[in-house]
Amino acid sequence: MCGILLCVTSEVADDKNIQQQVVNNGDRDVLKRRGPDASSEIEIYFPTAWKAIFSGYTLWLQGNAPDVQPLIDSSGNILLWNGDVFYNQIGGECIPEGLSDSAFLLQKLEDVETVEEICNILEVINGPWSMVYYKKNLNQIITGRDRFGRHSLLWNCPARDGEILSSLLITSSSSLESAHNSTLFEIPASHLFQISFGNTIQVKKIHSRKPYAVNNKPISEHTFFDWVTHSLENKSSDHIISEYLNICQKEVEGLKVILLASIKSRIECQPMLCKTCVPLHLSGENVQCTHSKVAILFSGGLDSSVLAALTDRVWPKNESIDLLNVAFPLRNKQNPSANEFDVPDRLTGLQALEELRRLNPSRKWNFCEINVQLDELLEMRKSKIAALIHPASTVLDDSIGCAQWFAARGQGILTGCPNREKYVSPARVVLMGAGADEQMAGYARHRQRFANGGWPSLITEVEMEMNRISERNLGRDNRILADHGRAPRLPYLDEMVVEYLARLPIWTKVDLRLPIGLGDKIILRALAYQLGLPRTAIEPKRAIQFGSRIAKTEARKEKGSHVCDRLTKSLELGQ
């Protein structure tokens, strides 16, 4: 995970406003929190009277040592890379041992001449990324994000295609000052973009991504279509899942295999050092790190619990795993003496923790109770979180963004710690369950679509969910989580996991004729059951804003889609 920034202004009529906005304010501090291990900045002049500042801040995750960004090759090409190449290869070509993905990518890009060839290399990368690449012989910049938009990249370009600009700003994240003073937009992940420099700066869409499509095998070929009718006759959830497993064992086993590979690649792709030990190592000390290096945003729900159980299978037995569980005060009028942090996600988290401990009693599971009081929520929203959420701006963005920021900070108390001592997770990699609901029909709207239009309508909805996933929240989530110097990684959105699920007929993944907490994401529920998580397997979907109770903390009646005045006011007060 890195922080990257490009600022281009006219060499002749220097736009001091935008340069001061970028160079002389808090943007560097925000980017340095994303990439604390190495940083650099260069200033160059393009042939057509434009001045460019390239800034890079590196979170060291690959290679023998941190790469100082921006990276420059022998031809004068420049790369700003905020990405992770997983499975140690690009397009079938293995990354040499000790070399980082960014350095290897720079080499591959130097060897090609055309914009089309550059795009072709980027499109075969397995992993999340956002990047800025200056090709000197073309005097052009190629920029964009991976097709799911898993990593954030913002710019000051509103029209996105054919736009003519007098200055250009591209950045991973914004500070309070720049969020307040400028209008930034997420760079769309539907295309890559080519930026040319003549008398003006011209932006052009290139390389359109193919739409996501689900296997739409005709329902008449659904050989076990009537199994649900027989299964619902006075039978328990356990029995129904067992019947489903008898029918779809092959599909469930395939999902397990491919998820294990996805998780393994994401947790092993890092130096085996925690946040505390990396600076010591880089200063020359011989460090044997025994601290946690992997954390999971953990509600105790289905998605995060499956990630935890599978992580346990591929992570060294002597390594601890941090489970980050966030809660906001719950006012109980009927029982004022009740623990105010016994919110739904805390209770399901502890329930899932019991199941995980039974699966592997020897593993050190660090269940971190992250309890957030209202005054701290108000303060951190104003000083940091509102700017990170920007340009997202709704009530839902505020609730989810704030809950994720505190969860990813990882500062709380370990369950079972006798002295209730404070704990801060030192992990540099954090897993989260994003993408499971979109692919396996986990939202209430999927059930509504199915009720109104059956399987064809459900297929259309799932395809729409995946085709618009980059437009919704992944960029926001990336800005929020990376603010703590951690790399958020999303195993359910691994390209091979997505491809596998897309190939399966919809009814092998979900059957919404079954009740809530059973038919939605049934393939994942069956996997949880098979892994030894029987109670978690039938937990209904509960969004973080409700499970953590942040949506009720400030006691407002408002719709999630409304513009959030708390975010707007926070940006204004931050000045």
C-alpha positions as MATLAB code, in Angstrom:
seq = 'MCGILLCVTSEVADDKNIQQQVVNNGDRDVLKRRGPDASSEIEIYFPTAWKAIFSGYTLWLQGNAPDVQPLIDSSGNILLWNGDVFYNQIGGECIPEGLSDSAFLLQKLEDVETVEEICNILEVINGPWSMVYYKKNLNQIITGRDRFGRHSLLWNCPARDGEILSSLLITSSSSLESAHNSTLFEIPASHLFQISFGNTIQVKKIHSRKPYAVNNKPISEHTFFDWVTHSLENKSSDHIISEYLNICQKEVEGLKVILLASIKSRIECQPMLCKTCVPLHLSGENVQCTHSKVAILFSGGLDSSVLAALTDRVWPKNESIDLLNVAFPLRNKQNPSANEFDVPDRLTGLQALEELRRLNPSRKWNFCEINVQLDELLEMRKSKIAALIHPASTVLDDSIGCAQWFAARGQGILTGCPNREKYVSPARVVLMGAGADEQMAGYARHRQRFANGGWPSLITEVEMEMNRISERNLGRDNRILADHGRAPRLPYLDEMVVEYLARLPIWTKVDLRLPIGLGDKIILRALAYQLGLPRTAIEPKRAIQFGSRIAKTEARKEKGSHVCDRLTKSLELGQ';
ca = [
       0.000    0.000    0.000;
       1.356    3.385   -0.956;
       0.415    7.011   -1.233;
       0.970    8.549   -4.659;
       0.504   12.065   -5.973;
       0.951   13.880   -9.287;
       0.538   17.616   -9.723;
       0.936   19.202  -13.184;
       0.768   22.962  -13.758;
       1.756   25.318  -16.529;
       5.440   26.231  -16.552;
       4.603   29.657  -17.981;
       1.497   30.692  -16.061;
       2.210   28.837  -12.836;
      -0.954   27.985  -10.975;
       0.323   28.716   -7.489;
      -3.039   27.946   -5.916;
      -3.062   24.260   -6.830;
       0.670   23.836   -6.162;
       0.352   25.361   -2.708;
      -2.712   23.245   -2.111;
      -0.699   20.109   -2.813;
       2.844   20.924   -1.768;
       2.376   23.170    1.236;
      -0.456   21.571    3.209;
      -1.414   18.345    4.927;
      -1.594   16.129    1.833;
       1.943   14.893    2.411;
       1.034   13.904    5.960;
      -1.991   11.939    4.762;
       0.049   10.141    2.093;
       2.862    9.421    4.544;
       0.415    7.673    6.866;
      -0.424    5.394    3.931;
       3.229    4.809    3.088;
       5.492    5.366    6.118;
       8.541    3.303    5.078;
      10.069    5.353    2.223;
       9.266    8.531    0.329;
      10.608   10.814   -2.356;
       9.538   13.573   -4.707;
      10.795   14.754   -8.078;
       9.989   17.741  -10.241;
      10.332   17.540  -14.017;
       9.438   19.650  -17.023;
       7.556   18.141  -19.932;
       8.558   19.212  -23.473;
       5.357   21.239  -23.895;
       5.866   23.799  -21.105;
       4.313   21.841  -18.261;
       5.830   21.292  -14.833;
       5.080   18.050  -12.963;
       5.625   16.999   -9.350;
       5.650   13.235   -8.720;
       5.449   12.187   -5.030;
       5.512    8.652   -3.656;
       5.162    7.206   -0.156;
       5.799    3.479    0.250;
       4.408    0.890    2.645;
       6.964   -1.883    2.247;
       5.260   -5.165    1.416;
       7.294   -6.745   -1.395;
      10.974   -7.092   -2.268;
      14.042   -7.238   -0.048;
      13.761   -3.541    0.839;
      11.309   -0.682    0.322;
      11.288    0.840   -3.147;
      11.660    4.602   -3.116;
       8.939    6.111   -5.298;
       8.577    7.521   -7.845;
      10.501    4.830   -9.738;
      12.453    5.968  -12.807;
      13.985    3.672  -15.438;
      16.972    4.244  -17.726;
      14.701    5.690  -20.445;
      13.301    8.375  -18.147;
       9.887    6.740  -17.719;
       8.305    7.342  -14.307;
       6.027    5.035  -12.291;
       3.922    5.813   -9.241;
       2.500    2.471   -8.097;
      -0.033    1.806   -5.379;
      -0.719   -1.868   -5.859;
      -0.151   -5.494   -4.980;
       0.749   -8.121   -7.555;
      -0.295  -11.460   -6.084;
       0.806  -14.983   -7.013;
       4.281  -13.568   -7.778;
       3.776  -13.177  -11.527;
       2.516  -10.840  -14.232;
       1.111  -12.444  -17.345;
       2.748  -15.766  -16.545;
       6.204  -14.238  -16.042;
       7.490  -14.772  -12.488;
       8.849  -11.903  -10.414;
      12.513  -12.672   -9.568;
      13.171  -13.424   -5.899;
      13.932  -10.309   -3.883;
      12.492   -7.929   -6.507;
       9.359   -5.943   -5.717;
       6.279   -5.972   -7.888;
       6.692   -2.256   -8.651;
      10.289   -2.638   -9.847;
       9.346   -5.655  -11.977;
       6.379   -3.804  -13.474;
       8.592   -0.828  -14.348;
      10.920   -3.164  -16.248;
       8.050   -4.697  -18.211;
       6.583   -1.292  -19.080;
       9.960   -0.005  -20.312;
      10.101   -2.836  -22.851;
       6.920   -1.786  -24.674;
       6.307    1.191  -26.943;
       2.588    1.753  -27.388;
      -0.282    2.737  -25.137;
      -2.102   -0.463  -26.094;
       0.850   -2.590  -24.957;
       0.973   -0.715  -21.644;
      -2.733   -1.391  -21.066;
      -2.329   -5.064  -21.953;
       0.343   -5.505  -19.269;
      -1.772   -3.791  -16.615;
      -4.846   -5.857  -17.433;
      -3.208   -9.233  -16.704;
      -2.168   -8.219  -13.181;
      -3.837  -10.292  -10.461;
      -4.310   -7.947   -7.536;
      -5.537   -4.464   -6.645;
      -3.799   -1.387   -7.994;
      -3.910    2.263   -8.894;
      -1.077    3.903  -10.775;
       0.367    6.827  -12.711;
       2.846    6.022  -15.494;
       4.665    8.640  -17.544;
       5.967    7.326  -20.890;
       8.665    9.773  -21.886;
       8.910    8.996  -25.613;
       5.140    9.559  -25.944;
       5.056   12.533  -23.534;
       1.884   10.986  -22.134;
       0.606    9.690  -18.822;
      -1.416    6.501  -18.428;
      -3.445    6.354  -15.225;
      -6.237    4.318  -13.700;
      -7.260    1.614  -11.272;
      -7.913   -2.116  -11.418;
     -11.298   -3.121  -12.795;
     -12.898   -3.485   -9.341;
     -11.491   -0.168   -8.082;
     -10.023   -1.748   -4.971;
      -7.424    0.995   -4.478;
      -8.252    4.668   -4.261;
      -7.215    7.247   -6.858;
      -8.712   10.740   -7.045;
      -8.350   13.544   -9.581;
      -9.670   16.991  -10.399;
     -11.167   15.941  -13.745;
     -14.986   16.098  -13.753;
     -15.932   15.123  -17.344;
     -13.412   12.264  -17.552;
     -13.233   12.050  -21.357;
     -12.169   14.770  -23.750;
     -11.730   17.097  -20.792;
      -9.371   20.050  -21.263;
      -7.659   21.141  -18.061;
      -5.376   23.997  -17.077;
      -3.849   21.931  -14.270;
      -3.942   18.330  -13.107;
      -4.037   16.744   -9.667;
      -4.047   12.976   -9.068;
      -3.739   11.629   -5.533;
      -4.472    8.534   -3.421;
      -6.173   10.514   -0.682;
      -6.890   14.088    0.373;
      -6.298   16.147    3.475;
      -8.851   18.400    5.153;
      -7.460   21.402    3.284;
      -7.596   19.905   -0.193;
     -10.969   18.226    0.443;
     -12.367   21.609    1.457;
     -10.674   23.709   -1.232;
     -10.956   21.483   -4.304;
     -13.442   19.261   -6.050;
     -12.011   15.770   -6.381;
     -13.532   12.753   -8.119;
     -12.819    9.037   -8.046;
     -11.047    7.997  -11.224;
     -13.532    5.578  -12.834;
     -12.383    1.971  -13.040;
     -14.429    1.290  -16.174;
     -11.507    2.479  -18.321;
      -7.857    3.409  -18.232;
      -7.017    6.998  -19.141;
      -4.446    8.666  -21.362;
      -3.349   12.216  -20.525;
      -1.628   14.303  -23.201;
       0.159   17.618  -22.820;
      -0.046   20.240  -25.561;
      -1.287   23.790  -25.151;
      -3.743   22.279  -22.664;
      -3.992   19.034  -20.712;
      -6.266   16.604  -22.527;
      -7.820   13.510  -20.945;
      -8.975   10.569  -23.060;
     -10.613    7.260  -22.175;
      -8.764    4.198  -23.370;
      -9.101    0.460  -22.868;
     -12.699   -0.124  -21.824;
     -13.182   -3.073  -19.447;
     -15.480   -5.956  -20.381;
     -18.628   -6.173  -18.246;
     -18.998   -8.817  -15.551;
     -21.362  -11.627  -16.523;
     -22.861  -14.506  -14.511;
     -23.477  -18.009  -15.796;
     -27.103  -17.872  -16.995;
     -27.640  -21.587  -17.528;
     -31.379  -22.109  -18.197;
     -33.444  -23.001  -15.169;
     -34.774  -26.066  -17.006;
     -31.300  -27.583  -16.611;
     -31.435  -27.091  -12.847;
     -31.461  -30.794  -11.942;
     -32.150  -30.283   -8.246;
     -34.653  -27.429   -8.551;
     -37.251  -29.048   -6.284;
     -34.930  -29.884   -3.408;
     -35.974  -26.821   -1.391;
     -39.652  -27.837   -1.225;
     -38.767  -31.113    0.448;
     -36.074  -29.578    2.639;
     -38.339  -27.045    4.342;
     -40.694  -29.653    5.786;
     -39.971  -29.399    9.539;
     -36.223  -29.684    9.069;
     -33.500  -27.769   10.891;
     -31.027  -25.361    9.304;
     -28.282  -27.930    9.902;
     -30.236  -30.541    7.999;
     -30.950  -28.174    5.087;
     -27.281  -27.203    4.788;
     -26.302  -30.870    4.949;
     -28.722  -31.633    2.104;
     -27.306  -28.745    0.091;
     -23.780  -30.071    0.690;
     -24.811  -33.487   -0.592;
     -25.879  -31.833   -3.840;
     -23.229  -29.102   -4.221;
     -20.192  -30.618   -2.506;
     -18.035  -30.108   -5.603;
     -18.906  -26.409   -5.854;
     -18.292  -25.801   -2.139;
     -14.959  -27.615   -2.248;
     -13.943  -25.565   -5.295;
     -14.745  -22.349   -3.454;
     -12.701  -23.472   -0.450;
      -9.647  -24.290   -2.573;
      -9.677  -21.019   -4.453;
     -10.352  -18.917   -1.329;
      -7.475  -20.620    0.481;
      -5.162  -19.681   -2.403;
      -6.464  -16.105   -2.366;
      -5.957  -15.708    1.382;
      -2.546  -17.391    1.352;
      -1.251  -15.068   -1.356;
      -2.487  -12.014    0.536;
      -1.151  -12.815    3.993;
       2.215  -14.147    2.820;
       2.872  -11.205    0.510;
       4.690   -9.115    3.132;
       7.945   -9.128    5.057;
       7.382  -11.173    8.198;
       7.591   -8.075   10.362;
       4.961   -6.049   12.212;
       4.533   -2.262   12.314;
       6.788   -2.028   15.357;
       9.591   -4.172   13.979;
       9.811   -2.813   10.405;
      11.492    0.485   11.439;
      13.963   -1.465   13.591;
      14.802   -3.756   10.678;
      15.217   -0.826    8.286;
      17.566    0.863   10.756;
      19.850   -2.175   10.627;
      18.791   -4.127   13.709;
      18.533   -7.908   13.601;
      14.874   -8.400   14.539;
      12.987  -11.607   15.312;
       9.382  -10.428   15.201;
       6.952  -12.406   17.365;
       4.039   -9.972   17.074;
       0.856  -10.190   15.010;
       1.314   -9.524   11.324;
      -2.207  -10.262   10.096;
      -5.528   -8.825   11.277;
      -9.119   -9.328   10.162;
     -11.957   -6.809   10.385;
     -14.130   -9.130   12.417;
     -17.831   -8.810   13.158;
     -18.333  -12.513   13.786;
     -20.547  -12.600   10.732;
     -20.329  -15.151    7.957;
     -17.845  -13.407    5.645;
     -15.221  -12.449    8.231;
     -15.499  -15.732   10.149;
     -14.866  -17.811    7.016;
     -11.808  -15.630    6.328;
     -10.571  -16.273    9.878;
     -11.104  -20.045    9.692;
      -9.334  -20.295    6.336;
      -6.506  -17.990    7.432;
      -5.936  -20.372   10.345;
      -5.313  -23.186    7.847;
      -2.566  -21.415    5.873;
      -0.869  -19.211    8.499;
       2.041  -20.587   10.588;
       0.834  -22.248   13.779;
       3.039  -20.109   16.022;
       1.713  -16.829   14.604;
      -1.141  -14.942   16.274;
      -4.119  -13.543   14.369;
      -5.777  -10.279   15.412;
      -9.586  -10.080   15.212;
     -10.633   -6.411   15.207;
     -14.161   -5.914   16.522;
     -15.596   -2.391   16.761;
     -18.539   -1.194   18.854;
     -20.220    2.109   19.658;
     -22.300    2.790   22.792;
     -25.717    1.124   22.917;
     -28.095    2.895   25.301;
     -30.330    0.303   26.940;
     -33.301    2.066   28.528;
     -34.736   -1.195   29.861;
     -31.449   -2.166   31.501;
     -29.267    0.899   32.194;
     -26.635   -1.229   33.967;
     -26.002   -3.397   30.877;
     -22.645   -3.162   29.137;
     -23.092   -0.349   26.623;
     -20.768   -2.066   24.148;
     -22.696   -5.349   24.005;
     -23.814   -4.503   20.493;
     -24.830   -7.201   17.981;
     -21.397   -7.406   16.324;
     -19.683   -7.801   19.698;
     -21.959  -10.687   20.627;
     -21.626  -12.477   17.293;
     -17.895  -11.787   17.350;
     -17.508  -13.523   20.699;
     -19.699  -16.388   19.505;
     -17.519  -16.862   16.418;
     -14.394  -16.587   18.565;
     -15.596  -19.593   20.594;
     -16.009  -21.596   17.393;
     -12.558  -20.591   16.149;
     -10.982  -21.548   19.476;
     -12.618  -24.956   19.269;
     -11.254  -25.378   15.735;
      -7.719  -24.499   16.819;
      -7.194  -24.154   20.590;
      -3.439  -23.709   20.130;
      -3.776  -20.625   17.918;
      -3.415  -17.275   19.680;
      -6.568  -15.445   18.662;
      -6.306  -11.792   19.713;
      -9.922  -10.623   19.905;
      -9.545   -6.860   20.177;
     -12.559   -5.074   21.655;
     -12.514   -1.618   20.068;
     -14.915    0.555   22.068;
     -15.544    4.047   20.696;
     -17.173    6.773   22.752;
     -19.192    9.557   21.127;
     -16.736   12.360   21.939;
     -13.884   10.509   20.224;
     -16.076    9.787   17.196;
     -16.878   13.498   16.854;
     -13.239   14.522   17.239;
     -11.751   12.020   14.798;
     -14.443   12.607   12.188;
     -13.602   16.309   12.223;
      -9.799   15.967   12.287;
      -9.279   13.017    9.920;
     -12.143   10.809    8.821;
     -14.272   13.324    6.898;
     -11.373   14.161    4.593;
     -10.624   10.485    3.987;
     -14.244    9.756    3.101;
     -14.266   12.663    0.600;
     -15.476   12.795   -2.160;
     -18.056   10.285   -0.847;
     -20.598   12.244    1.157;
     -23.704   10.320    2.226;
     -24.969    9.288    5.647;
     -24.057    5.700    4.761;
     -20.518    6.749    3.777;
     -20.172    8.482    7.143;
     -21.408    5.526    9.214;
     -19.368    2.883    7.399;
     -16.291    5.075    7.014;
     -16.151    6.007   10.702;
     -16.751    2.430   11.865;
     -14.042    1.096    9.545;
     -11.533    3.778   10.545;
     -11.779    2.912   14.246;
     -11.796   -0.815   13.513;
      -8.686   -0.577   11.342;
      -6.910    1.567   13.929;
      -6.943   -1.624   15.990;
      -6.775    0.108   19.348;
      -8.708   -1.571   22.144;
      -8.634   -4.244   24.827;
      -7.984   -7.952   24.365;
     -10.797  -10.240   25.452;
      -9.717  -12.301   28.434;
      -6.880   -9.959   29.384;
      -7.023   -9.943   33.225;
      -5.879   -6.350   33.677;
      -7.889   -4.960   30.744;
      -4.653   -3.593   29.337;
      -4.794   -1.572   26.148;
      -3.747   -3.276   22.936;
      -2.893   -1.815   19.534;
      -2.667   -4.288   16.695;
       0.785   -4.183   15.079;
      -0.405   -6.041   11.958;
       0.437   -4.465    8.605;
      -1.997   -6.584    6.572;
      -5.724   -6.507    7.318;
      -8.271   -8.758    5.610;
     -11.856   -7.708    5.040;
     -14.891   -9.453    3.561;
     -15.842   -6.956    0.843;
     -17.295   -8.483   -2.302;
     -19.003  -11.545   -0.827;
     -22.482  -10.002   -0.693;
     -22.325   -8.658   -4.237;
     -21.355  -11.992   -5.766;
     -23.486  -14.301   -3.638;
     -26.654  -12.218   -3.213;
     -26.232  -11.229    0.419;
     -28.232   -7.980    0.388;
     -31.946   -7.555    1.096;
     -32.428   -6.024   -2.351;
     -31.385   -9.324   -3.925;
     -34.253  -11.066   -2.148;
     -36.643   -8.375   -3.374;
     -35.471   -8.762   -6.968;
     -35.883  -12.516   -6.735;
     -39.390  -12.157   -5.292;
     -40.395   -9.842   -8.123;
     -38.659  -11.489  -11.087;
     -37.268  -14.872  -10.130;
     -33.870  -16.196  -11.194;
     -33.456  -13.986  -14.322;
     -34.045  -10.840  -12.269;
     -31.602  -12.022   -9.600;
     -28.915  -12.713  -12.217;
     -29.385   -9.208  -13.640;
     -29.074   -7.679  -10.174;
     -25.877   -9.594   -9.322;
     -24.329   -8.592  -12.653;
     -25.249   -4.967  -12.005;
     -23.779   -5.133   -8.487;
     -20.438   -6.366   -9.795;
     -20.324   -3.980  -12.750;
     -20.822   -0.996  -10.481;
     -18.777   -2.198   -7.487;
     -15.899    0.135   -8.365;
     -18.264    3.121   -8.278;
     -19.631    2.441   -4.827;
     -17.342    2.120   -1.828;
     -14.040    0.320   -2.380;
     -12.070    3.523   -2.985;
     -13.521    5.014    0.182;
     -12.720    1.861    2.163;
      -9.158    1.896    0.863;
      -8.584    5.491    1.928;
     -10.011    4.765    5.377;
      -8.114    1.567    6.154;
      -4.771    2.590    4.633;
      -4.697    5.705    6.833;
      -3.285    3.515    9.620;
      -0.307    2.264    7.606;
      -1.976   -1.080    6.977;
      -2.643   -2.821    3.667;
      -6.343   -3.721    3.288;
      -6.713   -6.930    1.280;
      -9.950   -8.378   -0.065;
      -9.824  -12.154   -0.675;
     -13.383  -12.395   -2.033;
     -12.453   -9.982   -4.841;
      -9.431  -11.926   -6.020;
      -9.720  -12.201   -9.809;
      -9.702  -15.998   -9.702;
     -12.336  -16.127   -6.946;
     -14.559  -13.763   -8.949;
     -14.054  -15.818  -12.098;
     -14.858  -19.068  -10.276;
     -18.082  -17.728   -8.765;
     -19.152  -16.180  -12.069;
     -18.855  -19.570  -13.792;
     -21.204  -21.265  -11.328;
     -24.947  -21.260  -12.068;
     -26.633  -18.784   -9.760;
     -28.664  -21.456   -7.904;
     -25.495  -23.225   -6.733;
     -24.462  -20.039   -4.892;
     -27.766  -18.764   -3.564;
     -31.343  -19.985   -3.197;
     -33.654  -17.242   -2.000;
     -36.596  -19.597   -1.663;
     -34.922  -20.440    1.648;
     -35.237  -18.080    4.659;
     -32.932  -15.166    5.495;
     -29.701  -16.436    7.020;
     -29.853  -19.621    5.002;
     -30.618  -19.135    1.299;
     -28.547  -15.983    0.820;
     -24.886  -16.881    0.173;
     -25.769  -20.534    0.787;
     -22.536  -21.744   -0.829;
     -20.529  -19.714    1.714;
     -22.783  -20.833    4.562;
     -22.213  -24.448    3.566;
     -18.461  -23.817    3.539;
     -18.649  -22.288    7.037;
     -20.632  -25.291    8.242;
     -18.113  -27.660    6.691;
     -15.218  -25.761    8.305;
     -16.729  -26.206   11.766;
     -18.611  -22.917   12.231;
     -22.212  -24.184   12.579;
     -23.629  -21.200   14.491;
     -21.886  -18.639   12.329;
     -23.092  -20.449    9.207;
     -26.685  -19.384    9.860;
     -26.089  -15.813   11.072;
     -28.165  -13.356    9.007;
     -26.512  -10.500    7.136;
     -25.984   -7.414    9.296;
     -24.252   -4.323    7.945;
     -21.427   -2.801    9.998;
     -23.343    0.432   10.658;
     -26.097   -1.568   12.399;
     -24.012   -4.333   13.913;
     -21.575   -1.883   15.523;
     -24.481    0.444   16.398;
     -22.769    3.543   14.998;
     -25.971    4.302   13.070;
     -27.776    4.795   16.422;
     -24.981    6.505   18.338;
     -25.920   10.047   17.370;
     -29.674    9.317   17.518;
     -30.677   10.858   14.208;
     -33.493    9.879   11.901;
     -32.061   10.046    8.399;
     -31.739    7.982    5.238;
     -28.439    6.429    4.268;
     -28.584    7.968    0.791;
     -28.904   11.542    2.063;
     -25.933   13.912    2.010;
     -24.391   13.836    5.474;
     -24.232   17.301    7.040;
     -21.776   16.002    9.658;
     -19.212   15.345    6.926;
     -19.806   18.723    5.304;
     -19.491   20.566    8.600;
     -16.380   18.589    9.558;
     -14.622   19.687    6.362;
     -15.592   23.294    7.047;
     -14.541   23.181   10.717;
     -11.232   21.592    9.791;
     -10.073   24.768    8.133;
];
